[in-house]
């Protein structure tokens, strides 16, 4: 009973493969014929083609206006520059300890990987 089911499944797959092959072949032939249609109807068009390509003209590009002269802004006081640096994380002692622990953990894992080889 199992043998018959397996045989039917193989036959179904074979029929599907043949049908898809036929569809693929027909579509390739149709695409090939669509590509040849201008060639079949147009040998006279090739004879009348110009012998030299058309000369390209320069595009009409508007002139760029001259850059404006802008006065420089005065330097900021030192208090504002220090306030801007407060945005970035600081390397405090606890943060350095955290980074060192993470590095040691990664190093231990890497050494474990190398040891297995």
PDB file of C-alpha atoms in Angstrom, residues 91-108:
ATOM      1  CA  UNK A  91      34.763  57.690  32.274  1.00  0.00           C
ATOM      2  CA  UNK A  92      34.219  57.400  35.968  1.00  0.00           C
ATOM      3  CA  UNK A  93      35.910  54.797  38.109  1.00  0.00           C
ATOM      4  CA  UNK A  94      32.784  52.626  38.236  1.00  0.00           C
ATOM      5  CA  UNK A  95      32.408  52.771  34.443  1.00  0.00           C
ATOM      6  CA  UNK A  96      36.065  51.808  33.975  1.00  0.00           C
ATOM      7  CA  UNK A  97      35.542  48.871  36.330  1.00  0.00           C
ATOM      8  CA  UNK A  98      32.483  47.772  34.337  1.00  0.00           C
ATOM      9  CA  UNK A  99      34.417  47.986  31.053  1.00  0.00           C
ATOM     10  CA  UNK A 100      37.328  46.017  32.517  1.00  0.00           C
ATOM     11  CA  UNK A 101      34.955  43.283  33.724  1.00  0.00           C
ATOM     12  CA  UNK A 102      33.349  43.045  30.298  1.00  0.00           C
ATOM     13  CA  UNK A 103      36.746  42.843  28.610  1.00  0.00           C
ATOM     14  CA  UNK A 104      37.882  40.092  30.962  1.00  0.00           C
ATOM     15  CA  UNK A 105      34.661  38.156  30.324  1.00  0.00           C
ATOM     16  CA  UNK A 106      35.163  38.407  26.571  1.00  0.00           C
ATOM     17  CA  UNK A 107      38.794  37.371  26.924  1.00  0.00           C
ATOM     18  CA  UNK A 108      37.806  34.305  28.984  1.00  0.00           C
TER      19      UNK A 108
END
